[in-house]
Coordinates of C-alpha atoms in Angstrom, one line a residue:
M1 CA 139.9 147.9 99.6
N2 CA 138.0 150.4 97.5
R3 CA 135.8 147.7 95.9
F4 CA 135.4 145.9 99.2
Y5 CA 133.9 148.9 101.0
E6 CA 131.8 150.1 98.1
S7 CA 130.2 146.7 97.8
L8 CA 129.6 146.6 101.5
V9 CA 128.1 150.1 101.5
L10 CA 125.8 149.0 98.6
L11 CA 124.6 146.0 100.6
T12 CA 123.9 148.0 103.8
G13 CA 122.1 150.6 101.7
L14 CA 119.9 147.9 100.2
R15 CA 119.0 146.7 103.6
E16 CA 118.1 150.2 104.8
V17 CA 115.8 151.1 101.9
H18 CA 113.7 147.9 101.7
H19 CA 112.8 145.8 104.8
R20 CA 110.9 142.6 105.0
N21 CA 107.7 142.5 106.9
G22 CA 108.0 140.8 110.3
Q23 CA 110.9 140.3 112.6
T24 CA 113.6 137.7 112.0
R25 CA 115.0 136.2 115.2
A26 CA 118.5 135.8 116.3
P27 CA 119.6 132.2 116.7
S28 CA 118.8 130.9 120.2
D29 CA 121.7 130.9 122.6
A30 CA 122.6 127.5 123.9
E31 CA 121.0 126.8 127.2
P32 CA 122.6 124.7 130.0
S33 CA 121.8 121.1 129.3
E34 CA 122.9 117.5 129.9
S35 CA 125.5 118.1 127.1
P36 CA 128.8 119.2 128.7
S37 CA 129.8 121.1 125.5
R38 CA 126.5 123.0 125.4
T39 CA 126.8 123.9 129.1
F40 CA 130.3 125.1 128.6
E41 CA 129.5 127.2 125.5
C42 CA 126.5 128.7 127.2
F43 CA 128.7 129.7 130.1
V44 CA 131.3 131.3 127.8
N45 CA 128.5 133.3 126.0
K46 CA 126.9 134.5 129.2
L47 CA 130.1 135.5 130.8
A48 CA 130.8 137.6 127.8
Q49 CA 127.3 139.0 127.8
V50 CA 127.6 140.4 131.4
C51 CA 130.7 142.3 130.2
D52 CA 128.7 144.0 127.4
S53 CA 127.6 146.8 129.6
R54 CA 126.6 149.5 127.2
R55 CA 124.4 149.7 124.1
G56 CA 125.8 150.8 120.7
G57 CA 128.4 148.0 120.0
D58 CA 131.5 149.4 121.6
T59 CA 131.4 146.9 124.5
V60 CA 130.4 143.8 122.5
T61 CA 132.7 141.2 124.1
S62 CA 134.2 137.9 123.1
L63 CA 135.8 135.2 125.3
A64 CA 138.0 132.2 124.9
I65 CA 139.1 130.0 127.8
L66 CA 142.5 128.4 127.6
R67 CA 144.0 125.6 129.7
H68 CA 147.8 125.9 130.5
P69 CA 149.7 123.4 132.6
D70 CA 149.7 125.8 135.6
R71 CA 146.6 127.9 135.1
L72 CA 143.4 128.7 133.3
Q73 CA 143.3 131.8 131.2
Y74 CA 140.2 133.8 130.4
V75 CA 141.0 135.9 127.4
F76 CA 138.5 138.6 126.5
A77 CA 138.3 141.2 123.6
S78 CA 135.8 144.0 123.0
N79 CA 135.0 146.0 119.9
Q80 CA 136.1 149.4 121.4
R81 CA 137.2 149.6 125.0
N82 CA 139.8 152.0 126.3
A83 CA 142.4 151.2 128.9
K84 CA 140.3 152.5 131.8
D85 CA 137.3 150.6 130.8
I86 CA 139.3 147.4 130.3
E87 CA 140.7 147.7 133.8
K88 CA 137.2 148.2 135.3
T89 CA 135.8 145.3 133.4
S90 CA 138.7 143.1 134.3
E91 CA 138.1 143.8 138.0
F92 CA 134.4 143.0 137.6
V93 CA 135.1 139.7 135.8
Y94 CA 137.8 138.6 138.2
S95 CA 135.5 139.4 141.2
L96 CA 132.7 137.3 139.7
L97 CA 134.9 134.3 139.1
Y98 CA 136.7 134.7 142.5
Y99 CA 133.4 134.9 144.4
V100 CA 132.0 131.8 142.8
G101 CA 135.3 129.9 143.3
S102 CA 135.8 130.9 146.9
R103 CA 132.4 129.8 148.1
G104 CA 132.4 126.3 149.6
P105 CA 129.7 123.7 149.0
Q106 CA 126.3 125.6 149.0
P107 CA 123.5 124.3 151.2
E108 CA 120.3 123.4 149.3
S109 CA 118.0 126.4 149.1
P110 CA 114.3 125.6 149.6
G111 CA 113.5 127.6 146.4
G112 CA 116.4 126.1 144.4
D113 CA 119.5 127.8 143.1
D114 CA 117.6 131.0 142.1
S115 CA 116.8 131.8 145.7
S116 CA 120.3 131.1 147.1
T117 CA 122.7 133.7 148.5
M118 CA 125.1 133.1 145.7
F119 CA 122.5 133.7 143.1
R120 CA 121.4 136.9 144.7
H121 CA 124.9 138.2 145.0
L122 CA 125.8 137.4 141.4
L123 CA 122.6 138.9 140.0
R124 CA 122.8 142.1 142.0
N125 CA 126.4 142.7 141.0
I126 CA 125.8 141.9 137.3
L127 CA 122.9 144.3 137.3
N128 CA 124.9 147.0 138.9
F129 CA 127.7 146.7 136.4
N130 CA 125.2 146.8 133.6
I131 CA 123.3 149.7 135.1
K132 CA 123.1 151.7 131.8
R133 CA 121.5 148.8 130.0
I134 CA 119.1 148.0 132.8
R135 CA 117.9 151.6 132.9
Y136 CA 117.4 151.6 129.1
Y137 CA 115.5 148.4 129.2
A138 CA 113.3 149.5 132.1
K139 CA 112.5 152.8 130.3
G140 CA 111.7 150.9 127.1
L141 CA 109.6 148.4 128.8
A142 CA 107.6 151.1 130.6
A143 CA 107.1 153.0 127.3
H144 CA 105.6 150.1 125.5
L145 CA 103.9 148.3 128.4
G146 CA 101.3 151.0 128.7
N147 CA 100.2 150.6 125.0
C148 CA 100.1 146.8 125.4
I149 CA 98.0 147.1 128.6
A150 CA 95.6 149.5 126.8
D151 CA 95.3 147.0 124.0
C152 CA 94.2 144.4 126.5
E153 CA 91.9 146.8 128.4
R154 CA 89.6 147.1 125.4
D155 CA 87.9 144.0 126.9
D156 CA 89.3 143.7 130.4
S157 CA 90.6 145.8 133.3
S158 CA 92.8 145.3 136.3
D159 CA 94.6 147.1 139.1
A160 CA 98.4 147.1 139.7
S161 CA 100.4 146.6 142.9
L162 CA 103.6 148.4 143.8
P163 CA 106.7 146.3 144.4
T164 CA 110.2 147.8 144.1
E165 CA 113.8 147.0 143.3
R166 CA 115.7 146.5 140.0
E167 CA 116.2 142.9 140.9
S168 CA 112.5 142.4 141.3
L169 CA 112.0 143.8 137.8
V170 CA 114.4 141.3 136.3
R171 CA 112.9 138.4 138.2
A172 CA 109.4 139.4 137.1
A173 CA 110.5 139.5 133.5
T174 CA 112.0 136.1 134.0
V175 CA 108.8 134.7 135.3
L176 CA 106.8 136.2 132.5
L177 CA 109.2 134.9 129.9
A178 CA 108.6 131.3 131.2
S179 CA 104.8 131.8 131.3
P180 CA 102.1 131.1 128.6
T181 CA 101.6 134.9 128.6
Y182 CA 104.9 135.4 126.8
G183 CA 103.7 133.2 124.0
R184 CA 100.7 135.4 123.6
I185 CA 103.0 138.5 123.5
V186 CA 105.0 136.9 120.7
D187 CA 101.7 136.2 118.8
R188 CA 100.6 139.8 119.1
A189 CA 104.1 140.9 117.9
K190 CA 103.6 139.0 114.7
I191 CA 100.0 139.8 113.8
G192 CA 97.5 142.7 113.9
R193 CA 97.8 146.3 112.8
I194 CA 101.4 147.5 112.4
D195 CA 101.1 150.2 115.0
Q196 CA 99.9 147.7 117.6
S197 CA 102.3 144.9 116.7
L198 CA 105.3 147.3 117.1
H199 CA 104.5 147.8 120.8
W200 CA 104.2 144.0 121.3
S201 CA 107.4 143.2 119.5
E202 CA 109.3 145.8 121.5
L203 CA 107.8 144.5 124.7
E204 CA 108.9 141.0 123.7
H205 CA 112.4 142.2 123.2
F206 CA 112.7 144.1 126.5
I207 CA 111.3 141.2 128.5
G208 CA 113.8 138.9 126.9
R209 CA 116.8 141.2 127.5
L210 CA 115.9 141.7 131.2
A211 CA 115.4 138.0 131.7
S212 CA 118.7 137.2 130.1
Y213 CA 120.5 138.4 133.2
T214 CA 118.8 135.7 135.2
K215 CA 119.8 133.2 132.6
A216 CA 123.4 134.5 132.8
V217 CA 123.6 133.8 136.5
Q218 CA 122.0 130.3 136.0
A219 CA 124.7 129.6 133.4
I220 CA 127.5 130.6 135.7
M221 CA 126.2 128.5 138.6
G222 CA 125.6 125.6 136.2
A223 CA 129.2 125.8 135.0
R224 CA 130.3 125.8 138.6
K225 CA 128.6 122.5 139.2
R226 CA 129.7 120.9 135.9
F227 CA 133.3 122.4 135.7
P228 CA 134.4 123.4 139.2
E229 CA 138.0 123.8 138.0
L230 CA 137.0 126.8 136.0
F231 CA 136.7 128.7 139.3
E232 CA 139.8 127.6 141.2
V233 CA 140.9 130.8 142.8
D234 CA 144.6 130.1 142.7
G235 CA 144.6 128.9 139.1
F236 CA 143.1 131.5 136.8
E237 CA 143.9 134.8 135.2
V238 CA 141.8 137.3 133.3
Q239 CA 143.3 139.1 130.2
F240 CA 141.9 141.6 127.8
V241 CA 143.2 142.0 124.3
A242 CA 143.5 145.7 123.3
S243 CA 140.8 146.9 120.9
S244 CA 141.8 147.9 117.4
T245 CA 142.4 151.5 116.3
P246 CA 139.4 152.6 114.1
L247 CA 140.2 153.2 110.5
P248 CA 139.5 156.6 108.9
N249 CA 136.4 156.7 106.8
P250 CA 137.4 154.4 103.8
M251 CA 135.0 156.1 101.4
M252 CA 136.3 159.6 102.2
A253 CA 139.9 158.4 101.9
F254 CA 139.3 156.9 98.5
Q255 CA 137.6 160.1 97.3
A256 CA 140.0 162.5 99.0
G257 CA 140.9 164.2 95.7
L258 CA 137.3 165.0 94.7
P259 CA 135.4 168.1 95.7
P260 CA 132.6 167.5 98.2
I261 CA 129.8 167.8 95.6
Q262 CA 131.4 165.1 93.5
R263 CA 132.0 162.8 96.5
R264 CA 128.3 162.6 97.1
S265 CA 127.6 161.5 93.5
A266 CA 130.8 159.5 92.9
R267 CA 129.4 156.1 93.9
P268 CA 125.9 155.5 92.6
A269 CA 124.6 151.9 92.7
H270 CA 124.7 152.0 88.8
D271 CA 128.5 152.3 88.9
I272 CA 129.2 150.0 91.8
I273 CA 127.4 147.2 90.1
S274 CA 129.7 147.4 87.1
R275 CA 132.7 146.8 89.4
M276 CA 131.1 143.8 91.1
T277 CA 131.0 141.4 88.1
S278 CA 132.4 141.2 84.6
D279 CA 129.2 139.6 83.2
K280 CA 127.6 142.2 81.0
D281 CA 124.2 140.6 81.1
K282 CA 124.3 140.4 84.9
I283 CA 125.4 144.0 85.1
A284 CA 122.4 145.1 82.9
T285 CA 120.0 143.0 85.0
Y286 CA 121.1 144.3 88.4
R287 CA 121.3 147.9 87.2
H288 CA 117.7 147.6 86.3
Y289 CA 116.9 146.3 89.8
A290 CA 118.9 149.2 91.3
E291 CA 117.1 151.7 89.2
E292 CA 113.8 150.4 90.5
L293 CA 115.1 150.9 94.1
Q294 CA 115.9 154.5 93.4
R295 CA 112.3 155.4 94.3
C296 CA 113.3 154.2 97.8
G297 CA 116.4 156.4 97.9
L298 CA 119.1 153.8 97.3
D299 CA 121.7 156.2 96.1
D300 CA 120.9 158.6 98.9
Q301 CA 121.5 155.8 101.4
I302 CA 124.8 155.0 99.8
A303 CA 125.9 158.6 99.8
E304 CA 124.8 159.1 103.4
Q305 CA 126.8 156.1 104.6
C306 CA 129.9 157.2 102.6
G307 CA 129.8 160.6 104.2
K308 CA 129.3 159.7 107.8
P309 CA 132.1 161.1 110.0
R310 CA 131.7 158.1 112.3
F311 CA 132.0 155.6 109.5
Q312 CA 135.3 154.3 111.0
P313 CA 135.6 150.5 110.7
V314 CA 136.9 148.5 113.7
V315 CA 137.9 144.9 114.1
H316 CA 135.0 143.0 115.8
S317 CA 135.8 141.3 119.0
E318 CA 135.5 137.8 117.7
I319 CA 138.1 138.4 114.9
L320 CA 140.3 140.4 117.3
L321 CA 140.4 137.5 119.6
L322 CA 140.8 134.9 116.9
E323 CA 143.8 136.6 115.3
W324 CA 145.3 137.2 118.8
L325 CA 145.1 133.5 119.5
V326 CA 146.6 132.6 116.1
D327 CA 149.4 135.1 116.5
E328 CA 150.1 134.1 120.1
Y329 CA 150.6 130.4 119.3
A330 CA 152.0 130.8 115.8
E331 CA 155.5 129.6 116.9
E332 CA 154.1 126.7 119.0
T333 CA 154.3 123.1 117.9
H334 CA 150.8 122.5 119.3
S335 CA 147.5 124.2 118.6
V336 CA 145.8 126.8 120.8
P337 CA 145.2 125.1 124.2
F338 CA 141.5 125.6 124.5
Y339 CA 139.9 124.4 127.7
G340 CA 138.6 120.9 127.2
D341 CA 139.8 121.0 123.6
V342 CA 136.6 123.0 122.7
K343 CA 137.8 125.3 120.0
Y344 CA 135.2 128.0 120.7
I345 CA 135.1 131.7 120.9
G346 CA 131.9 132.9 122.7
C347 CA 130.4 136.3 122.4
S348 CA 127.9 138.6 124.1
K349 CA 125.9 138.8 120.8
P350 CA 125.3 136.4 117.9
T351 CA 128.1 136.7 115.3
C352 CA 127.4 139.1 112.5
R353 CA 127.3 138.0 108.8
L354 CA 130.8 139.2 107.9
C355 CA 132.4 137.7 111.0
D356 CA 130.7 134.4 110.2
C357 CA 132.1 134.4 106.7
Y358 CA 135.5 135.2 108.1
F359 CA 135.5 132.3 110.5
A360 CA 134.2 130.0 107.8
A361 CA 137.1 130.9 105.6
H362 CA 139.7 130.7 108.4
N363 CA 142.0 127.6 108.4
S364 CA 142.1 127.4 112.2
G365 CA 139.0 125.4 112.7
I366 CA 137.9 127.7 115.6
R367 CA 134.2 128.2 115.9
A368 CA 132.3 131.3 116.9
R369 CA 128.8 131.8 118.3
P370 CA 126.0 131.0 115.7
P371 CA 125.4 134.1 113.5
H372 CA 122.6 136.4 112.6
P373 CA 122.4 137.9 109.1
N374 CA 123.0 141.5 110.0
V375 CA 125.7 143.4 108.1
Y376 CA 127.7 146.4 109.5
A377 CA 129.6 148.8 107.3
K378 CA 131.9 149.6 110.1
W379 CA 133.7 146.3 109.8
T380 CA 137.3 145.4 109.0
I381 CA 140.0 142.8 109.7
P382 CA 143.4 143.2 111.3
A383 CA 146.1 144.9 109.2
I384 CA 143.7 145.4 106.3
L385 CA 145.8 148.3 104.9
D386 CA 149.1 146.5 105.2
E387 CA 150.4 146.0 101.7
S388 CA 153.6 144.2 102.6
D389 CA 154.4 141.0 100.6
G390 CA 154.7 137.5 102.1
E391 CA 152.6 134.6 103.1
A392 CA 150.7 136.5 105.7
S393 CA 149.7 139.2 103.2
R394 CA 148.6 136.6 100.7
E395 CA 146.5 134.9 103.3
K396 CA 144.9 138.2 104.3
T397 CA 144.1 138.9 100.7
R398 CA 142.5 135.5 100.4
M399 CA 140.3 136.1 103.4
V400 CA 139.2 139.6 102.2
D401 CA 138.4 138.2 98.7
T402 CA 136.3 135.4 100.3
V403 CA 134.3 137.8 102.5
L404 CA 133.9 140.2 99.5
G405 CA 132.5 137.4 97.4
K406 CA 129.8 136.7 100.1
I407 CA 129.0 140.5 100.3
R408 CA 128.5 140.6 96.5
E409 CA 126.3 137.4 96.6
D410 CA 124.2 138.9 99.3
A411 CA 123.8 142.3 97.5
F412 CA 122.8 140.6 94.2
R413 CA 120.2 138.5 96.1
E414 CA 118.8 141.6 97.9
M415 CA 118.4 143.3 94.5
R416 CA 117.0 140.2 92.9
E417 CA 114.3 139.8 95.5
K418 CA 113.8 143.6 95.7
V419 CA 113.4 143.2 99.4
S420 CA 115.9 143.3 102.2
E421 CA 115.9 141.3 105.4
R422 CA 114.4 143.4 108.1
K423 CA 117.1 144.4 110.6
R424 CA 116.4 142.5 113.7
F425 CA 117.5 142.7 117.2
D426 CA 121.0 141.2 117.7
S427 CA 120.0 140.0 121.1
N428 CA 118.2 136.7 121.5
T429 CA 114.7 137.0 122.9
D430 CA 113.4 133.6 121.9
S431 CA 110.5 132.2 123.8
S432 CA 108.9 128.8 124.1
L433 CA 106.1 127.9 121.6
P434 CA 103.3 130.4 121.8
T435 CA 100.1 129.4 123.5
F436 CA 96.7 131.1 123.5
Q437 CA 94.9 132.6 126.5
S438 CA 92.5 135.3 127.3
N439 CA 93.1 139.0 127.3
A440 CA 92.4 138.9 131.1
S441 CA 95.2 136.6 131.9
V442 CA 97.6 138.5 129.6
L443 CA 96.6 141.7 131.3
A444 CA 97.1 140.3 134.8
N445 CA 100.7 139.4 134.0
L446 CA 101.4 142.7 132.3
D447 CA 99.9 144.6 135.3
D448 CA 102.2 142.6 137.6
L449 CA 105.2 143.5 135.5
S450 CA 104.0 147.1 135.3
S451 CA 104.0 147.2 139.1
Q452 CA 107.6 146.2 139.2
I453 CA 108.5 149.1 136.9
S454 CA 106.5 151.6 139.0
G455 CA 108.7 150.8 141.9
L456 CA 111.9 151.3 140.0
S457 CA 113.5 154.7 140.2
I458 CA 114.8 154.9 136.7
A459 CA 115.8 158.6 137.0
T460 CA 117.6 158.3 140.3
R461 CA 121.3 158.0 139.9
E462 CA 122.7 155.5 142.5
R463 CA 126.4 155.6 143.6
Y464 CA 128.2 152.5 144.5
P465 CA 131.7 152.0 145.9
H466 CA 134.3 151.0 143.4
R467 CA 136.3 148.2 145.0
V468 CA 139.7 147.3 143.7
I469 CA 141.0 143.9 144.6
K470 CA 144.6 143.7 145.5
G471 CA 146.9 141.6 147.7
K472 CA 145.1 138.7 149.4
A473 CA 141.7 137.3 148.8
P474 CA 138.7 139.4 149.6
A475 CA 137.0 138.6 152.9
G476 CA 133.4 138.4 153.7
D477 CA 130.3 137.8 151.6
D478 CA 130.1 141.3 150.3
A479 CA 133.8 142.1 149.9
W480 CA 134.0 140.6 146.4
S481 CA 131.5 143.2 144.9
V482 CA 133.0 145.4 142.3
V483 CA 130.7 148.1 140.8
A484 CA 131.8 150.6 138.2
E485 CA 130.8 154.2 138.6
E486 CA 129.4 155.0 135.2
G487 CA 129.6 158.5 133.7
E488 CA 126.9 159.9 131.5
D489 CA 129.2 160.4 128.6
E490 CA 130.6 157.6 126.5
D491 CA 134.3 156.7 127.1
D492 CA 136.9 157.8 124.5
D493 CA 138.5 155.1 122.5
D494 CA 142.2 155.2 122.8
G495 CA 143.1 151.6 122.0
G496 CA 144.6 151.3 125.5
G497 CA 146.7 148.6 127.0
V498 CA 145.7 145.4 128.7
I499 CA 145.4 144.5 132.3
V500 CA 145.4 141.0 133.6
F501 CA 144.5 139.7 137.1
S502 CA 146.0 136.4 138.1
G503 CA 145.3 134.4 141.2
R504 CA 145.8 135.8 144.7
K505 CA 149.0 137.6 143.8
M506 CA 147.0 139.8 141.4
R507 CA 149.8 140.3 138.9
F508 CA 149.3 142.7 136.0
I509 CA 150.3 141.8 132.5
S510 CA 150.2 144.2 129.6
A511 CA 149.7 142.8 126.1
G512 CA 150.2 146.3 124.8
P513 CA 148.1 148.2 122.3
R514 CA 147.4 146.6 118.9
V515 CA 147.1 149.0 116.0
Y516 CA 145.6 147.8 112.8

């Protein structure tokens, strides 16, 4: 594992010291369409997204839906959730699914699905569960919106009105996302002075993130129409796979016998390159490239990453779920019983570069969400430190070697081009093709969005009842609502157990902690 992590640290260091100009986009998430498979995959991704309630990566969530003879099983996994957080999220997911499934045929709403009672209930409860993200996006939007309005006001001016409500903000962002103005924002994010374009690219991102919650509700309601059996209230259960236990800092472990001053200088790029290939000419060439990058502080970046106390790799949710499925059905004569035979694991974020390599090398044929090229040093696979012999160990070694080969290829390419891909937002904020319009029309739309923010009390901390479903079905339109009370501090990660909710009897099933 020594050479695996030093190559990975070199690659992440290269990407930190040298960025490309411009923002590379995450692949567009599938939208509901006439294709049943696209509609289904969009639903899986969006249901995972609404569970990803906090920034920072801990709550990144993956989902697979299985069809058993007597029930449907929604199996989730998150990067780092403890038992309490898993229970809270399980309640939230079960409540969403139960509410959708327990509603009878819905009357046609004059404004379409987006103005229906069901839509409003789903959107409100999803926003409440994701309150920390919504507050962050609202603050970020407000911070950059003023600069963008000032940019437009060089030629034009306009007044703002004063609506309120968090839901209104998300709806306003959704309208703006679908308008020609958003294309203009994208244009401004790509061109112009760097200090100006930064504000526009950030504005583009925050608008896209807020609007994504409307798309999530649309995906859920679209799946209800196309696949009503997904929401049969007596026939589904919700299960979370326990998160992995973080590894200790692998670089510190490998250097445990060295004094602190030597640990910092023990892994310069010059030495790492010599262990990445046996080709002497190649070593000389890439050492030269690395030397040129020292002016950007390459070795400092490597040393900083190696010494981080929080450099504790975890199993990403997609791989956690993939390996759980493979282990769970290892003794079965049939394959994993995916719903509709769609061998797909959805995720709240596009799959990272290393997870994509892992899935590509895996012999299960299970697909994950299309990837972005971001690489994270805090990445590992299940049982990576297990040195026991046997077929499973040999397969693990093969997988690690395959991913390591891709890491080295990427690192050599980064050095060869002397420029690293700019780290982009994981979240998709794709728009339609840009169109051009006057500053006045852009300003009018931004002022309208600004008025939504002015009515949003970002600092006020709202308290909502935490409803726990038990026994029989919830009664009444509002009884399904489950809203988590969020603390200001991040939850501790203890690897916890798993709680499952199943049908009206609400049985609890523990899959137990998994330690890797």
